[in-house]
PDB file of N, CA and C in Angstrom:
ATOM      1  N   UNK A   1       0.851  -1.176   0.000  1.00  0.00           N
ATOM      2  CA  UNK A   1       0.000   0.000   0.000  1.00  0.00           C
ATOM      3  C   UNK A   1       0.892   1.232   0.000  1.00  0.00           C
ATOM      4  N   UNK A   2       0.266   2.295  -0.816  1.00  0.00           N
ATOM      5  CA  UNK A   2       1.123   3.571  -0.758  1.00  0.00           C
ATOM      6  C   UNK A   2       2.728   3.042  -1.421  1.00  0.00           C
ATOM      7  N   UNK A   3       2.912   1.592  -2.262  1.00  0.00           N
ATOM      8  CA  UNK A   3       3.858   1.648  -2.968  1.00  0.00           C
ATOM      9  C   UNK A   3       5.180   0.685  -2.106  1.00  0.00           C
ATOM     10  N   UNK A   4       4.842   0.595  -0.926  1.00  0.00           N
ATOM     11  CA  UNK A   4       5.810  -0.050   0.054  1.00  0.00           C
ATOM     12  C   UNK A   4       5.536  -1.686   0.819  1.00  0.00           C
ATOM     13  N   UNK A   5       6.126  -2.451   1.127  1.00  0.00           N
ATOM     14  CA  UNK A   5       5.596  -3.591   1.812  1.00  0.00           C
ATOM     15  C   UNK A   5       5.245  -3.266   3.607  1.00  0.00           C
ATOM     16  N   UNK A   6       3.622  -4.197   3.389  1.00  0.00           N
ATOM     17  CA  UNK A   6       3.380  -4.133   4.465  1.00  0.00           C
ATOM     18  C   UNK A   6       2.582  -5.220   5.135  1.00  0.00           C
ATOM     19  N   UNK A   7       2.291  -5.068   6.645  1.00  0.00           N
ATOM     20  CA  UNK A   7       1.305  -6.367   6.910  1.00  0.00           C
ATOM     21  C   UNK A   7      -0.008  -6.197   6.990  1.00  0.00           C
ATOM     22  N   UNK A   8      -0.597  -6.296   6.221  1.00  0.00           N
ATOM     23  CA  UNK A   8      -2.311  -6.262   6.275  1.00  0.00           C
ATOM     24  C   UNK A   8      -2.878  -6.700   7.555  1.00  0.00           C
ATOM     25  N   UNK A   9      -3.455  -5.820   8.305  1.00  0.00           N
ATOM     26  CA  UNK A   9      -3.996  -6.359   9.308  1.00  0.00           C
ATOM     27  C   UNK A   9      -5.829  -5.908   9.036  1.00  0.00           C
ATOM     28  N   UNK A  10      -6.522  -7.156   9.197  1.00  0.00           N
ATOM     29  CA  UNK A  10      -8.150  -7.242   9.334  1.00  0.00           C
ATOM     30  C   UNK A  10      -8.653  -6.803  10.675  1.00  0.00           C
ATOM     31  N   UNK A  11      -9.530  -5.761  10.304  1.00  0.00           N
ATOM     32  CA  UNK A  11     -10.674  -5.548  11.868  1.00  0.00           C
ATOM     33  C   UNK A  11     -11.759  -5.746  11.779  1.00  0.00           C
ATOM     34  N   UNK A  12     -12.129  -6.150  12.580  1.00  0.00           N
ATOM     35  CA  UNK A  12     -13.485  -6.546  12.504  1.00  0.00           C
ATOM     36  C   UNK A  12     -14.141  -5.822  14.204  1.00  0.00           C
ATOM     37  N   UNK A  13     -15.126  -5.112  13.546  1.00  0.00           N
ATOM     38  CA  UNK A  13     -15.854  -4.556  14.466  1.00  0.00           C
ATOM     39  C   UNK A  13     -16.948  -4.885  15.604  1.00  0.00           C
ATOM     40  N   UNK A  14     -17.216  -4.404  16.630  1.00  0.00           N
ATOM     41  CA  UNK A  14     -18.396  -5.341  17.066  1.00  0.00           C
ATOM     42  C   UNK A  14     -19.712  -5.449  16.575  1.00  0.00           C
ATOM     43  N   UNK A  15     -19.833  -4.268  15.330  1.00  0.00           N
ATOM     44  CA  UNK A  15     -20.760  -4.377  14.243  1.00  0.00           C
ATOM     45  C   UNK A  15     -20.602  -5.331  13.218  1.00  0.00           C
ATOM     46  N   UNK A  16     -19.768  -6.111  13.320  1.00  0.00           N
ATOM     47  CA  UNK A  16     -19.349  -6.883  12.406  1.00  0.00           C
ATOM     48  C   UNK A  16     -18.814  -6.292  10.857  1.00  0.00           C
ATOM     49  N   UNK A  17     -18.705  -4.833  11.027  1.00  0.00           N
ATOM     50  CA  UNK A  17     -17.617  -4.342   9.812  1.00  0.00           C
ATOM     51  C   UNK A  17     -16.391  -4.933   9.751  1.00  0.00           C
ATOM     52  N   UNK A  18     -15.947  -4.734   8.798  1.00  0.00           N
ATOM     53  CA  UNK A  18     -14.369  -5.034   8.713  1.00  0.00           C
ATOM     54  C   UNK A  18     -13.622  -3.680   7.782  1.00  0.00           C
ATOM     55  N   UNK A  19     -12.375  -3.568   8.445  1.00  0.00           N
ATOM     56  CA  UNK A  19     -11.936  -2.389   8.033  1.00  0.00           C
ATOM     57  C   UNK A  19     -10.173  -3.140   7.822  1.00  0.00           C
ATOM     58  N   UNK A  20      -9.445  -2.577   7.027  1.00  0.00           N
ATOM     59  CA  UNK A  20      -7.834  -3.353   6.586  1.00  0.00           C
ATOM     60  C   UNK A  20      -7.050  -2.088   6.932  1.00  0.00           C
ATOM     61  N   UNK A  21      -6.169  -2.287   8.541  1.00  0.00           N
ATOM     62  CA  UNK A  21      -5.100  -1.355   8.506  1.00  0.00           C
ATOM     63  C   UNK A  21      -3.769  -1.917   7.604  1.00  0.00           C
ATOM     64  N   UNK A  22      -2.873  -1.160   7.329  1.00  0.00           N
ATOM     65  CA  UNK A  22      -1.366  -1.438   6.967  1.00  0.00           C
ATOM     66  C   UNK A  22      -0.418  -0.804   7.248  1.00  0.00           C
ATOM     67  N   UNK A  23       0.331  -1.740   7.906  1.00  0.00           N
ATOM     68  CA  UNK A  23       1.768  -1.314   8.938  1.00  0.00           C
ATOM     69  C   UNK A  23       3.117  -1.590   8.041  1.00  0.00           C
ATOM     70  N   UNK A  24       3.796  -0.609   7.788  1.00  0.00           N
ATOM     71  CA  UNK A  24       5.279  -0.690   7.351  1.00  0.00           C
ATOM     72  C   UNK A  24       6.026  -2.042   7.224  1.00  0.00           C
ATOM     73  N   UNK A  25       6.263  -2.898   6.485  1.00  0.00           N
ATOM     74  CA  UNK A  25       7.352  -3.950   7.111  1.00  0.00           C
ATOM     75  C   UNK A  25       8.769  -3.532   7.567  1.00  0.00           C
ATOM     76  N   UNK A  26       8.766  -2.546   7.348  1.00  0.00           N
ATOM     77  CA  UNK A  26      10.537  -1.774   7.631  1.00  0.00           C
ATOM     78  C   UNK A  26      10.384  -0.955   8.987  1.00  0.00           C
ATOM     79  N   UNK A  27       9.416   0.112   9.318  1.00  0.00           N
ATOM     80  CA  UNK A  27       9.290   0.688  10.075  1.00  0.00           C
ATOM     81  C   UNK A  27       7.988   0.546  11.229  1.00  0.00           C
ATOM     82  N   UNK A  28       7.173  -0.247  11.164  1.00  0.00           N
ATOM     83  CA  UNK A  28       5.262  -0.754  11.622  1.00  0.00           C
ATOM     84  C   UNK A  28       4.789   0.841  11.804  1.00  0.00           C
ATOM     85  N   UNK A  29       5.259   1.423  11.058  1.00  0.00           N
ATOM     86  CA  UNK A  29       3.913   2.734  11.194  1.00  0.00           C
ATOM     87  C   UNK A  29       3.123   2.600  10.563  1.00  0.00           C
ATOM     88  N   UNK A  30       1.915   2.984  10.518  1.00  0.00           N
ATOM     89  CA  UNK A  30       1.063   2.744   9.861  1.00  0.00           C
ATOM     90  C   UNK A  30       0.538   3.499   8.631  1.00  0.00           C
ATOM     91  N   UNK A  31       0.504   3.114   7.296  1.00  0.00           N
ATOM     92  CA  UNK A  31       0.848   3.267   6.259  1.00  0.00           C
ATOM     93  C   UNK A  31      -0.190   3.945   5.558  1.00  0.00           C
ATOM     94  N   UNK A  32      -1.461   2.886   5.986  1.00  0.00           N
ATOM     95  CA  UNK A  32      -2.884   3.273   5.158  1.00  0.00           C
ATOM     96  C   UNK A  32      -3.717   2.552   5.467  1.00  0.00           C
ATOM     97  N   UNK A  33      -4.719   2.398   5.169  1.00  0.00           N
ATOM     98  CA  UNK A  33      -6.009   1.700   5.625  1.00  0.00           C
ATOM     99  C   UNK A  33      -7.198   1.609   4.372  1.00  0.00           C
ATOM    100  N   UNK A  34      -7.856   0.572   4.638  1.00  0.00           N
ATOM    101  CA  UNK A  34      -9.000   0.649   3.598  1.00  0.00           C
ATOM    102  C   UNK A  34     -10.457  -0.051   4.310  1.00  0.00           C
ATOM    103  N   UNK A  35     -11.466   1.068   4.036  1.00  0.00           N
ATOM    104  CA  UNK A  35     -12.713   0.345   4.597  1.00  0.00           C
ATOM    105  C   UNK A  35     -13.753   0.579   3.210  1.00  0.00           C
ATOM    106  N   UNK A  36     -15.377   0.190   3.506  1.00  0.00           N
ATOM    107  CA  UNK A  36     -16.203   0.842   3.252  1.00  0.00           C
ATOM    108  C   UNK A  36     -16.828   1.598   3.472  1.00  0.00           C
ATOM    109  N   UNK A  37     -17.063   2.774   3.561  1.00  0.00           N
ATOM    110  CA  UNK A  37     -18.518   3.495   4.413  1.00  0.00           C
ATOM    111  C   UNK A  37     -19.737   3.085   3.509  1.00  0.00           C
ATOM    112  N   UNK A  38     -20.812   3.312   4.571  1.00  0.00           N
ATOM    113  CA  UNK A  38     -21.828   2.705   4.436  1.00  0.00           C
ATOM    114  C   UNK A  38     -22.820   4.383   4.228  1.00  0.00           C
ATOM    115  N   UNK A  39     -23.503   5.025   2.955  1.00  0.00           N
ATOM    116  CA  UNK A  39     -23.959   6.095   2.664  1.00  0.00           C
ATOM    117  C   UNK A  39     -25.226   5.988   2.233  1.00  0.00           C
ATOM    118  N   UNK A  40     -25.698   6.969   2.113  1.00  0.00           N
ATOM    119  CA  UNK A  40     -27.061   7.608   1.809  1.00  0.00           C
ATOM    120  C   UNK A  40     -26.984   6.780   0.078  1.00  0.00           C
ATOM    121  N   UNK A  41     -25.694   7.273  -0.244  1.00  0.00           N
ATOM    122  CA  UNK A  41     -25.731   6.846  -1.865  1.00  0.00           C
ATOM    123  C   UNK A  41     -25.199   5.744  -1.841  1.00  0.00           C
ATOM    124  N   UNK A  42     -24.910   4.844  -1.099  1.00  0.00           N
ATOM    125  CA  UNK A  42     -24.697   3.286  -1.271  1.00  0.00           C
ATOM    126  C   UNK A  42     -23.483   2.498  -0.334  1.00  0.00           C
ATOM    127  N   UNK A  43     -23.031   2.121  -0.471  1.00  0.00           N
ATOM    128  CA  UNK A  43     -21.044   1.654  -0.214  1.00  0.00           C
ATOM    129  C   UNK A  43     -20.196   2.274  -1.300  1.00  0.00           C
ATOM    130  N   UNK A  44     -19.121   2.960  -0.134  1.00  0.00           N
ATOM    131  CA  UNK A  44     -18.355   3.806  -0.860  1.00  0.00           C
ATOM    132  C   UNK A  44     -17.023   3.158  -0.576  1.00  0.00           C
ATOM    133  N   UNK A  45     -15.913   2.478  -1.237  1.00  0.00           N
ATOM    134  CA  UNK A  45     -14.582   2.287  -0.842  1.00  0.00           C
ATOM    135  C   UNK A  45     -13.818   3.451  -0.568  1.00  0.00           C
ATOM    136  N   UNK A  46     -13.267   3.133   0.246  1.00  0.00           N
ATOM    137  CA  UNK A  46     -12.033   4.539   0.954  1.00  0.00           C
ATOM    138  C   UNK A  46     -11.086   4.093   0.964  1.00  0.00           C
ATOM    139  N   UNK A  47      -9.914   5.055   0.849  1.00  0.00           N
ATOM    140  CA  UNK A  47      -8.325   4.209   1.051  1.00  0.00           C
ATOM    141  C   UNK A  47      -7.791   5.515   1.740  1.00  0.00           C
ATOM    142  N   UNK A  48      -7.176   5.118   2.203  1.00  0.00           N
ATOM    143  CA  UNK A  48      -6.567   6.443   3.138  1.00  0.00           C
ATOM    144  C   UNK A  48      -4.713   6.126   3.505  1.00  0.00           C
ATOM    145  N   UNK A  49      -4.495   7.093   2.884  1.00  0.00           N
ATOM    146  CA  UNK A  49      -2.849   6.389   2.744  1.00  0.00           C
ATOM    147  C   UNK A  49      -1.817   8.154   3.994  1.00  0.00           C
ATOM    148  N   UNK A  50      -0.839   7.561   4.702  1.00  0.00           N
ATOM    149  CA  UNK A  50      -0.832   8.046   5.697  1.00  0.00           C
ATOM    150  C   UNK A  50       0.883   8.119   5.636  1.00  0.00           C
ATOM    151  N   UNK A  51       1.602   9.399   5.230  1.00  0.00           N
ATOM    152  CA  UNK A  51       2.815   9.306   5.126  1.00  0.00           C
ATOM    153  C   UNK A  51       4.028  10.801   5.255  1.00  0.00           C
ATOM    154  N   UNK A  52       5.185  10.797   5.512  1.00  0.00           N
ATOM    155  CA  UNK A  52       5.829  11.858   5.820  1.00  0.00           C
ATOM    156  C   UNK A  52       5.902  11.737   7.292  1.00  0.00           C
ATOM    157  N   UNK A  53       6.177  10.991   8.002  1.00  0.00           N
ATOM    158  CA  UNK A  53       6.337  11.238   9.279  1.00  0.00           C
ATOM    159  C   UNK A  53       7.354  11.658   9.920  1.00  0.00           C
ATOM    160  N   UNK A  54       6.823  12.588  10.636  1.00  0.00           N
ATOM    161  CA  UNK A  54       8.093  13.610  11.401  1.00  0.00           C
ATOM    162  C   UNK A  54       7.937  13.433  13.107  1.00  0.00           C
ATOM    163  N   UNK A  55       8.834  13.430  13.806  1.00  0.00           N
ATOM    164  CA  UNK A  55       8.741  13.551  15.205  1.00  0.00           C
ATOM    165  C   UNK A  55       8.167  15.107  15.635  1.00  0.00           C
ATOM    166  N   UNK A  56       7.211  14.945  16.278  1.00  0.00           N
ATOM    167  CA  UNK A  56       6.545  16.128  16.953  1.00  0.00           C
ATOM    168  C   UNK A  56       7.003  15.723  18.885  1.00  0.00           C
ATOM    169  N   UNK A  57       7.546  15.933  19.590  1.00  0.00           N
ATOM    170  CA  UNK A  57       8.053  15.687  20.619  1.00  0.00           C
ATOM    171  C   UNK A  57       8.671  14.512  20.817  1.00  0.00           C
ATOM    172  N   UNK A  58       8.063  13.301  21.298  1.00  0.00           N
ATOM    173  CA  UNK A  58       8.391  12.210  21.278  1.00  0.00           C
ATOM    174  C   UNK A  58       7.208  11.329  21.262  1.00  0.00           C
ATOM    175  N   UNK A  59       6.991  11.808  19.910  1.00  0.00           N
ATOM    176  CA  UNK A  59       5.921  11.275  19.068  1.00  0.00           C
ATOM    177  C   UNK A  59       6.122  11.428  17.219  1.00  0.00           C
ATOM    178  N   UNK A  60       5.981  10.012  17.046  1.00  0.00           N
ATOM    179  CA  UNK A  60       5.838  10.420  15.333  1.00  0.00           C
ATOM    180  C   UNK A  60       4.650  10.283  14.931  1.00  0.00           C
ATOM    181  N   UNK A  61       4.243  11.200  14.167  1.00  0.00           N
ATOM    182  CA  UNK A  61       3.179  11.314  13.460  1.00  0.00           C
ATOM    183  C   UNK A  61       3.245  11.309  11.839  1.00  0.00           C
ATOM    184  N   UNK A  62       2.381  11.390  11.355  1.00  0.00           N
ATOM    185  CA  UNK A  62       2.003  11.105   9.283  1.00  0.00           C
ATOM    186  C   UNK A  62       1.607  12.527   9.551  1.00  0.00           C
ATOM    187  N   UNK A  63       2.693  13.460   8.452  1.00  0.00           N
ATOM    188  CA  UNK A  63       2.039  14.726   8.484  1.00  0.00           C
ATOM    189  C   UNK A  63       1.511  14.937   7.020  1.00  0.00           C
ATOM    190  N   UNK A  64       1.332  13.988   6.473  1.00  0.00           N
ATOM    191  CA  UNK A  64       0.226  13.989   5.104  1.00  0.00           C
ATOM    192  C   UNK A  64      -0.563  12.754   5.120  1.00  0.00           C
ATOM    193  N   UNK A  65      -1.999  13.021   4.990  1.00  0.00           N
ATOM    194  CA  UNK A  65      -2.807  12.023   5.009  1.00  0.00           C
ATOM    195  C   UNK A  65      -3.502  12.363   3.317  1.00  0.00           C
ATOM    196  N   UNK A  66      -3.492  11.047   2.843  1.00  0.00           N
ATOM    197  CA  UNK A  66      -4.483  11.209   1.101  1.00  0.00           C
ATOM    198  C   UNK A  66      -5.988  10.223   1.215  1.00  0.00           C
ATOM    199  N   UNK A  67      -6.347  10.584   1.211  1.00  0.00           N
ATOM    200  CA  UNK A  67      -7.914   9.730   1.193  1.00  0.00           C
ATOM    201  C   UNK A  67      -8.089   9.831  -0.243  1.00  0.00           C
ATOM    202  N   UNK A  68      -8.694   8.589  -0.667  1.00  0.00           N
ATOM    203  CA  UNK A  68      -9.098   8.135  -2.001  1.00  0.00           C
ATOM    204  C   UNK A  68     -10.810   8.112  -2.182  1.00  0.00           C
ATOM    205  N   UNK A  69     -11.275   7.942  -2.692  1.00  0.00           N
ATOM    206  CA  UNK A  69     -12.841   7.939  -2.471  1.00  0.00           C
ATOM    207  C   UNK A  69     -13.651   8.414  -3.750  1.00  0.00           C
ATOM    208  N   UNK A  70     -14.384   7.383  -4.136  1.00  0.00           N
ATOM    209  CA  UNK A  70     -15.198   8.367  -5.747  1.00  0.00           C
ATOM    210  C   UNK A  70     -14.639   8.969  -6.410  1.00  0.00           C
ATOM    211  N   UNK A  71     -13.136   8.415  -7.036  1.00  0.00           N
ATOM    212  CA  UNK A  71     -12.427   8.877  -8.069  1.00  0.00           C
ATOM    213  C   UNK A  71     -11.283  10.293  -7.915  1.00  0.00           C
ATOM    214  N   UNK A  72     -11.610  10.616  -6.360  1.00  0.00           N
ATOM    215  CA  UNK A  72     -11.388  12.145  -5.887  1.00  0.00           C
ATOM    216  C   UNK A  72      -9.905  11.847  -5.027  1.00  0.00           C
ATOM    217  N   UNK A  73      -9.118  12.578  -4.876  1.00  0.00           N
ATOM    218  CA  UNK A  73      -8.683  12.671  -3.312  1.00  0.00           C
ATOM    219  C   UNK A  73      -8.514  13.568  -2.945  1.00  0.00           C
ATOM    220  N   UNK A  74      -8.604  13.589  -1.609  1.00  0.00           N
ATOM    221  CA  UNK A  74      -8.560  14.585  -0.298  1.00  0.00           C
ATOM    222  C   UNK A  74      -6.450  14.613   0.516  1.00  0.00           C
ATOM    223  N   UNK A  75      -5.944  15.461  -0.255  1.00  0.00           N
ATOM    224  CA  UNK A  75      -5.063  15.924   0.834  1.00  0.00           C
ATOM    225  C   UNK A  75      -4.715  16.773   2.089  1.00  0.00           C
ATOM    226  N   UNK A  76      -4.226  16.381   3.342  1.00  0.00           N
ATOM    227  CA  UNK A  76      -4.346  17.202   4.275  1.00  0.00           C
ATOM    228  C   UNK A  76      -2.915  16.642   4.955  1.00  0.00           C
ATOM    229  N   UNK A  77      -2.458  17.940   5.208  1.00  0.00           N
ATOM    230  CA  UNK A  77      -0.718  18.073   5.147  1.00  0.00           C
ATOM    231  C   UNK A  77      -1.233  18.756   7.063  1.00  0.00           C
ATOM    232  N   UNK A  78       0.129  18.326   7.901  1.00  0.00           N
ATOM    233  CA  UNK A  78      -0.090  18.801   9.037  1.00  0.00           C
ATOM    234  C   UNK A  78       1.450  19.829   9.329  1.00  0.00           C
ATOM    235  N   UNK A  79       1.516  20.890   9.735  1.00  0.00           N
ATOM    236  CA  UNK A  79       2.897  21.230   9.775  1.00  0.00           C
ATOM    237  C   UNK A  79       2.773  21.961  10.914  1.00  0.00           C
ATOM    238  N   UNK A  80       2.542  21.675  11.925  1.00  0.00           N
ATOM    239  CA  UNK A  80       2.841  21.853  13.096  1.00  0.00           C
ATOM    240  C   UNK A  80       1.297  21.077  14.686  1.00  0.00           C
ATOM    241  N   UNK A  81       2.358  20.715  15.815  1.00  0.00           N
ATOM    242  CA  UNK A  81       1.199  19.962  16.595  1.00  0.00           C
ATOM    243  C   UNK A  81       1.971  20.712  17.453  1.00  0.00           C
ATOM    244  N   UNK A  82       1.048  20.652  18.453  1.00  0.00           N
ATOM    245  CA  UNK A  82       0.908  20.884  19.940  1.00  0.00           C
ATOM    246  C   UNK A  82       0.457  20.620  20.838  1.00  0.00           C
ATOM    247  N   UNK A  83       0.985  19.798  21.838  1.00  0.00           N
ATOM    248  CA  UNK A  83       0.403  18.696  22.819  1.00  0.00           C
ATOM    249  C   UNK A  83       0.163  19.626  24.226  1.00  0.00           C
ATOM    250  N   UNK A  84      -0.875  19.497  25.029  1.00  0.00           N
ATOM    251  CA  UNK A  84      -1.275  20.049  25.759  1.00  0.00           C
ATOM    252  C   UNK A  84      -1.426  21.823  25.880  1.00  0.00           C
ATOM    253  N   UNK A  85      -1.507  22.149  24.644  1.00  0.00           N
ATOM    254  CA  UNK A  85      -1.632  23.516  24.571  1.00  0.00           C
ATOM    255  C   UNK A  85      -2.844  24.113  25.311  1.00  0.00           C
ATOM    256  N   UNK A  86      -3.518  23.334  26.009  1.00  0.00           N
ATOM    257  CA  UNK A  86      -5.007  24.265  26.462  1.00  0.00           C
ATOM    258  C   UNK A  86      -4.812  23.931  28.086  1.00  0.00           C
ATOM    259  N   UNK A  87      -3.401  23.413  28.432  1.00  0.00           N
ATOM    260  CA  UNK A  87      -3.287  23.084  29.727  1.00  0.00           C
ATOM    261  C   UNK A  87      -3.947  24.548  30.698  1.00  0.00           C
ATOM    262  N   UNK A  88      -4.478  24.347  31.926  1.00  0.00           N
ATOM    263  CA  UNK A  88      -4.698  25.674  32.039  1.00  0.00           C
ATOM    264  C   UNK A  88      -6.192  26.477  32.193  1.00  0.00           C
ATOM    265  N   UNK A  89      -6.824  26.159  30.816  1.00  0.00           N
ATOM    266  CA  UNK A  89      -7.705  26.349  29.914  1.00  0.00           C
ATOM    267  C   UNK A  89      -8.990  26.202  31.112  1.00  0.00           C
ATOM    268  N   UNK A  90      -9.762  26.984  31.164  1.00  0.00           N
ATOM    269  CA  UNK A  90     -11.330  26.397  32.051  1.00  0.00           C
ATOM    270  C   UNK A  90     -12.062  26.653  30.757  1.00  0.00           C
ATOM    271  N   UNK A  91     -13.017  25.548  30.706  1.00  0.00           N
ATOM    272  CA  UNK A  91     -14.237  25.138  30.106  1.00  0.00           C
ATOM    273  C   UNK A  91     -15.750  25.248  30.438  1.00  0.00           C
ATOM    274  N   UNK A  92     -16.322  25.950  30.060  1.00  0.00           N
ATOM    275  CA  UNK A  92     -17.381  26.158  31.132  1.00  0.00           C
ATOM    276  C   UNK A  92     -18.679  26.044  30.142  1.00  0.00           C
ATOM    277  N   UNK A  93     -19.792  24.739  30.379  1.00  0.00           N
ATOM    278  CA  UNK A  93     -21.119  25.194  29.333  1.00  0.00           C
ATOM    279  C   UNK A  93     -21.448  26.327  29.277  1.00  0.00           C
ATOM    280  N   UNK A  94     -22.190  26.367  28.119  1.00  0.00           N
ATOM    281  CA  UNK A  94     -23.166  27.519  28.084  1.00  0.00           C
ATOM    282  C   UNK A  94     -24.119  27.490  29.034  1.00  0.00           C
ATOM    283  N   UNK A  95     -24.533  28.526  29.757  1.00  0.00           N
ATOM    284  CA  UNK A  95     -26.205  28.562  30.227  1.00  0.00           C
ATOM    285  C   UNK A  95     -27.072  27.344  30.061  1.00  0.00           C
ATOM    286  N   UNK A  96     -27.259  27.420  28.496  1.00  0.00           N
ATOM    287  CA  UNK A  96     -28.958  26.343  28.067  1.00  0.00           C
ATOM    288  C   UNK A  96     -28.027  25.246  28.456  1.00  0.00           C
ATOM    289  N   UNK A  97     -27.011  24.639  28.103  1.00  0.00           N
ATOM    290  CA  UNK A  97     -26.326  23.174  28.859  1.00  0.00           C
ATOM    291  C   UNK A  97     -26.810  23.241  30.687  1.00  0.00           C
ATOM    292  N   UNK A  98     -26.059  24.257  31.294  1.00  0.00           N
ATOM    293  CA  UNK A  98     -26.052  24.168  32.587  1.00  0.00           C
ATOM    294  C   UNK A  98     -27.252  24.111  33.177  1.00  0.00           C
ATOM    295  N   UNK A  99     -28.583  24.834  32.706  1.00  0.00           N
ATOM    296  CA  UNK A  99     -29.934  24.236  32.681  1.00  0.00           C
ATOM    297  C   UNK A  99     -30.304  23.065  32.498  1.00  0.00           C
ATOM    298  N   UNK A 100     -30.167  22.294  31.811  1.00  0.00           N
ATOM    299  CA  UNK A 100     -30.309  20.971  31.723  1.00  0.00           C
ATOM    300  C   UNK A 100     -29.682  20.265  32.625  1.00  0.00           C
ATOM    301  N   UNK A 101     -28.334  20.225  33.275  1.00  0.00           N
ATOM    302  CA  UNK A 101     -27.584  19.495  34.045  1.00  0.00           C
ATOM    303  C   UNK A 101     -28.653  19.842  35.834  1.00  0.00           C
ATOM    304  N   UNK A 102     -29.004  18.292  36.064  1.00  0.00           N
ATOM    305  CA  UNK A 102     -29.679  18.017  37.207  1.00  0.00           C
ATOM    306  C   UNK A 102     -28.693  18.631  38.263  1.00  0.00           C
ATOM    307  N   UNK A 103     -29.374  18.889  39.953  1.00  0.00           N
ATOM    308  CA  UNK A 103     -28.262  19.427  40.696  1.00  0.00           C
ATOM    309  C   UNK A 103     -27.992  18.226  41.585  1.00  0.00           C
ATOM    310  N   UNK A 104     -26.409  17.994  41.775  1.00  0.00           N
ATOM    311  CA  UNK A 104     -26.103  16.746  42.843  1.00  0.00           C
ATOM    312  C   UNK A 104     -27.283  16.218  43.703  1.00  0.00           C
ATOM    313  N   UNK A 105     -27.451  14.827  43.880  1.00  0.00           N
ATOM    314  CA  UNK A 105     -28.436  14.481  44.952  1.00  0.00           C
ATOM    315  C   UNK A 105     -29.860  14.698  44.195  1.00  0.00           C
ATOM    316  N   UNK A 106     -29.871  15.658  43.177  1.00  0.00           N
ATOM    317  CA  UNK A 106     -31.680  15.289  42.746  1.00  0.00           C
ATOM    318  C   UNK A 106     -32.070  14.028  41.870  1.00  0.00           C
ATOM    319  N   UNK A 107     -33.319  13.903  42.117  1.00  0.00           N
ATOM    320  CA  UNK A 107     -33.916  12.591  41.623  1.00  0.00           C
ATOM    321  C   UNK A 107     -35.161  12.891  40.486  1.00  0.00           C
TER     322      UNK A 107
END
């Protein structure tokens, strides 16, 4: 896949899908993948091929992903990550959420 040898690995879902990752034989990163989605307009094959990996801390990542799909593809290039950037960060619902959320102890 993506031109290189690799080991096909089968998943099988607890929906009983099955989806085909592929891991590097040289390096086991993971290379590409192929499923079906299941659409409004029928079964669609996807291939999604996953490559350029660069160390982002002490982590490698695929900083180009190509999805295949209905004759088309989708590129999406990543050039920069940031791990815990929202450390810090408070989160707070909106109002209409916090309305809805019951108060401790009610029934």
């Amino acid at each position: 896949m993506g031109g290189q040898r690799c080991y096909l690995v089968k998943l099988t879902w607890k929906s009983g899908r099955e989806t085909f990752d592929c891991f590097s034989a040289s390096s086991g990163l993971i290379v590409g993948s192929r499923n079906v989605q299941q659409t409004a307009m029928g079964a669609i094959p996807v291939v999604t091929l996953l490559s350029e990996y660069k160390k982002f801390g002490d982590v490698m990542l695929p900083t180009r992903t190509v999805q295949q799909l209905m004759g088309q593809e989708q590129v999406m290039t990543i050039s920069a990550v940031e791990f815990n950037s929202g450390a810090g960060l408070t989160i707070v619902a909106p109002p209409e959420v916090m309305a809805l959320k019951k108060p401790t102890g009610a029934k």
